Coordinates of C-alpha atoms in Angstrom, one line a residue:
M1146 CA 13.3 1.6 14.6
G1147 CA 14.3 -6.1 15.5
T1148 CA 16.1 -8.7 17.5
R1149 CA 17.8 -7.8 20.4
R1150 CA 20.1 -7.9 22.6
D1151 CA 21.3 -9.9 25.6
F1152 CA 20.8 -9.0 29.3
L1153 CA 24.1 -7.0 30.5
G1154 CA 26.2 -9.6 32.3
K1155 CA 26.6 -10.1 35.7
M1156 CA 24.1 -7.5 37.9
S1157 CA 24.5 -6.8 41.1
L1158 CA 21.6 -7.5 43.7
T1159 CA 21.0 -3.7 43.9
A1160 CA 20.5 -3.6 40.1
L1161 CA 18.3 -6.6 40.1
S1162 CA 15.3 -4.1 40.9
L1163 CA 16.4 -1.7 37.9
P1164 CA 15.0 -2.1 34.1
I1165 CA 17.6 -3.9 32.1
L1166 CA 19.6 -2.4 29.6
Y1167 CA 20.5 -4.2 26.3
S1168 CA 24.1 -4.9 25.8
P1169 CA 25.5 -2.9 22.6
T1170 CA 28.2 -5.9 22.6
S1171 CA 25.7 -8.6 22.2
L1172 CA 23.0 -6.8 20.2
F1173 CA 22.8 -9.3 17.6
A1174 CA 22.5 -12.6 19.8
A1175 CA 18.9 -12.7 19.4
C1176 CA 19.0 -13.3 15.5
E1177 CA 21.4 -16.3 16.1
Q1178 CA 20.2 -18.0 18.9
P1179 CA 17.3 -20.2 19.4
Y1180 CA 14.2 -18.4 21.4
D1181 CA 11.8 -20.3 23.3
G1182 CA 9.9 -17.7 24.9
P1183 CA 6.6 -15.5 25.1
M1184 CA 5.8 -13.9 21.8
L1185 CA 4.3 -10.7 21.2
R1186 CA 1.3 -11.3 19.1
V1187 CA 0.6 -7.8 17.0
A1188 CA -1.9 -6.6 14.8
I1189 CA -0.9 -3.8 12.3
M1190 CA -3.3 -1.0 11.9
G1191 CA -3.0 0.8 8.7
L1192 CA -2.2 -1.8 5.7
G1193 CA -0.3 0.9 3.7
S1194 CA 3.6 1.1 1.9
Y1195 CA 5.0 1.6 5.8
G1196 CA 2.8 -1.5 7.3
T1197 CA 3.6 -3.6 4.4
R1198 CA 7.4 -3.0 5.3
V1199 CA 7.0 -3.7 9.0
A1200 CA 5.1 -6.9 7.9
K1201 CA 7.7 -8.0 6.0
A1202 CA 10.2 -7.7 8.6
M1203 CA 8.2 -9.4 11.1
V1204 CA 8.6 -12.7 9.3
D1205 CA 12.5 -12.7 10.8
C1206 CA 11.2 -12.0 14.5
K1207 CA 11.7 -14.1 17.3
R1208 CA 9.9 -12.5 19.7
A1209 CA 7.4 -10.7 17.8
K1210 CA 4.6 -12.1 15.3
L1211 CA 1.8 -10.5 13.1
V1212 CA -1.4 -12.0 13.7
G1213 CA -4.2 -9.3 13.2
V1214 CA -4.6 -6.3 10.7
I1215 CA -7.0 -3.5 11.1
S1216 CA -7.6 -1.5 7.8
G1217 CA -10.4 0.4 6.1
T1218 CA -9.6 -1.5 2.8
P1219 CA -11.4 -4.9 2.6
S1220 CA -9.3 -6.1 -0.3
K1221 CA -6.1 -5.2 1.7
I1222 CA -7.3 -7.4 4.4
L1223 CA -7.9 -10.4 2.1
K1224 CA -4.4 -10.1 0.5
W1225 CA -2.7 -9.9 4.0
Q1226 CA -4.6 -12.8 5.3
A1227 CA -3.7 -15.0 2.6
T1228 CA 0.0 -13.7 2.6
Y1229 CA 0.5 -14.0 6.5
D1230 CA -2.0 -16.5 7.3
I1231 CA -4.2 -13.8 9.5
P1232 CA -7.3 -15.8 11.0
Q1233 CA -10.8 -13.8 10.1
K1234 CA -11.2 -13.3 13.9
N1235 CA -8.4 -11.2 14.0
C1236 CA -9.3 -8.9 11.1
Y1237 CA -11.2 -5.8 11.9
N1238 CA -11.8 -2.3 10.1
Y1239 CA -11.6 1.1 11.9
D1240 CA -14.8 1.1 13.1
D1241 CA -15.0 -2.0 15.0
F1242 CA -11.7 -2.8 16.0
D1243 CA -12.4 -1.7 19.8
A1244 CA -13.9 -5.4 19.9
I1245 CA -10.0 -6.4 20.1
K1246 CA -10.5 -6.1 24.1
D1247 CA -12.2 -9.3 23.6
N1248 CA -9.5 -11.1 21.9
P1249 CA -7.1 -12.7 23.8
D1250 CA -4.5 -13.5 20.4
I1251 CA -3.6 -10.1 20.3
D1252 CA -1.5 -8.1 22.6
A1253 CA -0.6 -4.9 21.0
V1254 CA -1.6 -2.8 17.8
Y1255 CA 1.0 -0.9 15.8
I1256 CA -0.4 2.2 14.6
I1257 CA 0.5 3.0 10.9
T1258 CA -1.9 5.5 10.0
P1259 CA -1.8 9.2 9.0
N1260 CA -0.5 11.2 11.9
A1261 CA -3.5 13.4 12.6
L1262 CA -5.3 10.0 13.5
H1263 CA -2.8 8.5 16.1
C1264 CA -4.2 10.0 19.0
E1265 CA -7.6 8.9 18.8
Q1266 CA -6.5 5.4 17.9
A1267 CA -4.5 5.1 20.3
I1268 CA -6.4 5.8 22.9
R1269 CA -8.9 3.6 21.6
V1270 CA -6.6 0.8 21.4
A1271 CA -5.6 1.3 25.4
K1272 CA -9.0 1.6 26.1
A1273 CA -9.5 -2.1 24.7
G1274 CA -6.6 -2.9 27.2
K1275 CA -4.0 -3.5 24.5
H1276 CA -0.3 -2.0 24.4
V1277 CA 0.0 0.5 21.7
I1278 CA 2.9 0.8 19.4
C1279 CA 2.7 4.1 17.5
E1280 CA 4.6 4.9 14.4
K1281 CA 6.1 8.7 14.5
P1282 CA 5.7 11.3 14.9
M1283 CA 3.3 10.0 17.5
A1284 CA 0.5 12.9 17.1
I1285 CA 0.6 16.2 15.5
N1286 CA 0.8 18.0 18.3
A1287 CA 2.5 17.7 22.1
E1288 CA -1.4 18.3 23.4
E1289 CA -2.0 15.1 21.6
A1290 CA 0.7 13.4 22.7
E1291 CA 0.3 14.0 26.3
R1292 CA -3.5 12.7 25.7
M1293 CA -1.9 9.2 24.5
V1294 CA 0.5 9.0 27.5
N1295 CA -2.2 9.6 29.7
A1296 CA -4.6 7.2 28.2
C1297 CA -2.2 4.3 27.9
K1298 CA -0.7 5.1 31.8
D1299 CA -4.6 5.0 32.9
A1300 CA -5.1 1.8 31.0
K1301 CA -1.8 0.3 32.3
V1302 CA -0.5 -0.6 29.1
K1303 CA 2.7 0.4 27.2
L1304 CA 2.8 3.0 25.0
L1305 CA 5.8 2.6 22.4
V1306 CA 6.8 4.9 19.3
G1307 CA 8.6 3.7 16.5
Y1308 CA 11.6 4.5 16.7
R1309 CA 13.5 1.9 14.7
M1310 CA 17.2 3.5 14.8
H1311 CA 17.1 3.3 18.5
F1312 CA 17.8 -0.3 18.0
E1313 CA 20.1 -0.2 15.0
P1314 CA 23.2 -1.5 15.5
K1315 CA 25.7 1.3 14.2
T1316 CA 23.7 4.0 15.7
V1317 CA 23.7 1.8 18.9
E1318 CA 27.3 1.7 19.1
V1319 CA 27.9 5.6 18.7
I1320 CA 25.8 5.9 21.6
R1321 CA 27.5 3.4 23.4
M1322 CA 30.7 5.5 22.8
R1323 CA 29.3 8.9 23.6
Q1324 CA 28.0 7.2 27.0
A1325 CA 31.4 5.9 27.4
G1326 CA 32.9 9.3 27.0
E1327 CA 34.8 8.2 23.8
F1328 CA 34.3 11.6 22.2
G1329 CA 34.5 13.7 25.0
Q1330 CA 32.2 16.3 25.8
P1331 CA 30.0 16.6 22.9
K1332 CA 30.1 20.1 21.2
F1333 CA 28.1 20.4 18.1
F1334 CA 25.5 18.2 15.7
Q1335 CA 24.6 18.5 12.5
G1336 CA 21.8 16.8 10.7
Q1337 CA 20.4 16.7 7.1
S1338 CA 17.1 14.9 6.8
G1339 CA 15.4 15.3 3.2
F1340 CA 14.4 14.2 0.0
V1341 CA 12.0 15.3 -2.8
M1342 CA 8.7 14.7 -2.3
G1343 CA 7.0 13.4 -5.4
N1344 CA 2.9 12.7 -5.6
P1345 CA 1.4 16.0 -4.5
N1346 CA -1.7 14.5 -3.7
Q1347 CA -0.6 12.0 -1.1
W1348 CA -1.7 12.3 2.6
R1349 CA 1.5 13.9 3.8
L1350 CA 0.8 16.9 2.1
D1351 CA -2.7 17.3 3.3
K1352 CA -2.7 19.4 6.6
E1353 CA -5.6 17.6 7.9
L1354 CA -4.0 14.3 7.7
S1355 CA -0.4 15.1 8.5
G1356 CA -0.1 18.2 10.7
G1357 CA 2.3 19.4 8.8
G1358 CA 4.9 18.7 6.1
A1359 CA 8.5 17.7 5.8
M1360 CA 9.1 18.0 9.7
M1361 CA 6.4 15.9 10.6
D1362 CA 7.9 13.2 8.4
I1363 CA 11.7 13.2 7.8
G1364 CA 12.5 16.3 10.2
I1365 CA 12.0 14.6 13.3
Y1366 CA 14.8 12.3 12.5
S1367 CA 17.0 15.1 12.8
I1368 CA 15.4 16.3 16.1
N1369 CA 15.7 12.7 17.9
G1370 CA 18.8 12.3 16.0
A1371 CA 20.7 15.5 17.9
R1372 CA 19.0 14.5 21.4
Y1373 CA 20.6 10.9 21.3
M1374 CA 24.0 12.1 19.6
L1375 CA 24.6 14.6 22.1
G1376 CA 23.0 13.1 25.0
E1377 CA 20.9 16.2 26.2
E1378 CA 17.8 17.9 25.8
P1379 CA 17.5 21.3 24.0
I1380 CA 16.9 24.3 26.2
W1381 CA 16.1 26.8 23.0
I1382 CA 14.9 26.6 19.3
T1383 CA 15.6 29.1 16.4
A1384 CA 13.9 28.1 12.9
Q1385 CA 13.5 29.6 9.5
E1386 CA 11.4 28.2 6.8
T1387 CA 11.9 28.7 2.9
K1388 CA 9.3 27.6 0.5
T1389 CA 9.9 27.5 -3.1
D1390 CA 6.6 25.9 -4.6
P1391 CA 3.3 27.0 -2.7
V1392 CA 1.3 25.2 -5.1
K1393 CA 2.6 21.8 -4.0
F1394 CA 3.3 22.9 -0.5
K1395 CA 0.3 24.3 0.7
E1396 CA -0.3 26.6 3.7
G1397 CA 0.9 24.7 6.8
I1398 CA 2.7 22.4 4.8
D1399 CA 6.4 22.9 5.4
E1400 CA 8.9 22.5 2.5
T1401 CA 12.2 23.3 4.1
I1402 CA 13.1 24.4 7.7
T1403 CA 16.4 24.7 8.6
F1404 CA 16.6 24.8 12.9
Q1405 CA 19.0 25.4 15.6
M1406 CA 18.9 23.9 19.1
G1407 CA 21.0 25.0 22.0
F1408 CA 21.7 22.7 24.8
P1409 CA 22.6 23.0 28.9
S1410 CA 26.0 22.4 28.2
G1411 CA 26.6 24.6 25.6
A1412 CA 26.4 22.1 23.0
V1413 CA 24.6 23.3 19.7
A1414 CA 22.8 21.8 16.9
S1415 CA 22.1 23.1 13.3
C1416 CA 19.6 20.9 11.1
L1417 CA 17.9 20.9 8.2
S1418 CA 14.4 19.2 7.0
T1419 CA 13.3 19.2 3.7
Y1420 CA 10.9 17.9 0.7
A1421 CA 13.0 20.0 -1.9
M1422 CA 16.3 18.6 -1.8
N1423 CA 17.8 14.7 -2.3
H1424 CA 20.8 13.2 -0.9
L1425 CA 20.6 14.5 2.6
D1426 CA 20.6 11.9 5.1
R1427 CA 23.4 12.6 6.9
F1428 CA 24.1 13.1 10.9
Y1429 CA 27.8 14.7 11.9
M1430 CA 28.8 15.3 15.7
T1431 CA 32.1 16.3 17.1
G1432 CA 33.0 16.4 20.4
E1433 CA 36.6 17.7 22.4
K1434 CA 38.0 14.3 21.9
G1435 CA 36.6 12.8 18.6
W1436 CA 33.8 13.0 16.1
V1437 CA 31.2 10.8 14.4
E1438 CA 29.7 11.3 10.6
M1439 CA 27.1 8.9 9.6
R1440 CA 25.7 8.7 5.9
P1441 CA 23.2 7.7 5.3
S1442 CA 22.1 7.8 8.8
T1443 CA 18.6 7.0 9.3
G1444 CA 17.6 5.6 6.0
Y1445 CA 16.4 1.5 5.9
G1446 CA 19.9 0.8 5.3
P1447 CA 22.4 -0.4 5.8
I1448 CA 23.5 2.3 7.5
K1449 CA 27.0 4.0 7.0
G1450 CA 29.0 5.4 9.5
R1451 CA 33.0 6.6 10.6
T1452 CA 34.4 7.8 13.6
H1453 CA 37.8 9.0 14.6
K1454 CA 38.8 5.7 15.4
G1455 CA 37.6 4.2 11.9
E1456 CA 34.8 2.7 10.2
L1457 CA 31.8 1.3 11.9
L1458 CA 31.4 -2.3 11.1
Q1459 CA 28.5 -3.7 12.9
P1460 CA 25.9 -5.7 10.5
H1461 CA 23.1 -4.6 9.1
I1462 CA 20.0 -6.1 10.2
T1463 CA 16.5 -5.0 8.8
H1464 CA 15.6 -2.1 11.3
Q1465 CA 12.0 -3.3 11.6
T1466 CA 13.0 -6.9 12.7
L1467 CA 15.3 -5.6 15.2
Q1468 CA 12.6 -3.0 16.5
M1469 CA 9.8 -5.4 17.2
D1470 CA 11.7 -7.9 18.7
G1471 CA 13.4 -5.2 21.0
M1472 CA 9.9 -3.9 21.7
A1473 CA 8.7 -7.3 22.7
Q1474 CA 11.6 -8.0 24.9
L1475 CA 10.9 -4.9 26.5
I1476 CA 7.3 -5.2 26.9
F1477 CA 8.0 -9.0 28.4
E1478 CA 11.0 -8.6 30.1
D1479 CA 11.5 -4.7 30.7
V1480 CA 14.8 -5.0 28.9
Q1481 CA 15.5 -1.3 27.8
P1482 CA 17.1 0.2 24.6
L1483 CA 20.2 2.5 25.5
V1484 CA 17.4 5.3 24.3
P1485 CA 13.9 5.0 25.1
V1486 CA 11.3 4.2 22.8
D1487 CA 8.1 4.9 25.1
G1488 CA 5.3 7.8 25.1
E1489 CA 7.6 10.0 27.0
E1490 CA 10.3 9.8 24.5
G1491 CA 7.9 10.4 21.6
L1492 CA 6.4 13.6 23.9
R1493 CA 9.9 15.2 24.0
D1494 CA 10.0 15.4 20.3
M1495 CA 6.4 16.5 19.7
K1496 CA 7.5 19.5 22.2
I1497 CA 10.4 20.2 20.0
I1498 CA 8.5 20.4 16.9
D1499 CA 5.9 22.4 18.6
A1500 CA 8.5 25.4 19.7
I1501 CA 10.3 24.7 15.9
Y1502 CA 6.8 25.9 14.3
K1503 CA 6.3 28.5 16.7
A1504 CA 9.8 30.1 16.2
V1505 CA 9.2 30.0 12.5
K1506 CA 6.1 31.8 13.0
T1507 CA 7.5 34.3 15.3
G1508 CA 11.0 34.8 14.2
G1509 CA 12.6 34.6 17.6
K1510 CA 14.2 32.4 19.9
V1511 CA 11.6 30.0 21.8
D1512 CA 12.7 28.5 25.2
L1513 CA 11.8 24.9 26.3

């Protein structure tokens, strides 16, 4: 999963041709400083609870603005028009949104619909010539994710994925510390991601819409967290599934999966993804020189964390505000976060999810 950072200070002439990285030390500057530059004009597709959260967060953005909506529910469109002063010409439904191609007032579409709809919707948005921001997981499998990546490349538009944690201040500081060698060689990561799923009739428990269960919703946080906390890509996966309520969690909807990942350096990760247990939002990583624990680690905030050097004290800023301002800066200025938020990043996670489901099914180790 915002406001964003200043450019790294004095760049060498050879570095000027490279993408600029956010400076963690000036992560919050965009929140405080006046901004007079291009505004990323965004239409949100999918006006449910998370779309509403993003819209509310964007009110505080300096570089991004909500200007349009796409929904299959006319009453929601009317409500959002009144709440966010959205003109009728920027309102679409799922059948006619291809017409955004002829709307110069929309730069990007943020897709916040059920997982199984992401692929085709993203391809349509790309063909309309608009940048694509897609909520995670970006698709229901790696094959679909790859189609999305290729479609956006062909259309010469950006494909970004809603990794709000890549902009979250304490998370960014931990990544900076790891990159600076302050933990030494990372050795072990533990990720616990879960909560008790309530309403049994929601789309997340419908395989045709969700593509899976807890792994496709909350488990992806431990997958992505392991990668950015350890700074490596896994080379093997093992996984085991536990299901205590087959009525609620039908075939194809995972309730609880524990999974393990191995990395080239020898580091290992042990993770839990579940819809059956509360109070599970914790990351822990230990290295040769130090350690970090974050709890809560991926909730909407405030994130809390401590390392061998003490408590993490970076301020809480609404994640989606930081994310959307950061994506605007990425699109307009090529200012890159420390960990990517592009389609290739999302595709890597989808390949791992595919491997986890394969490992559950086969009972063996899956090489990546």
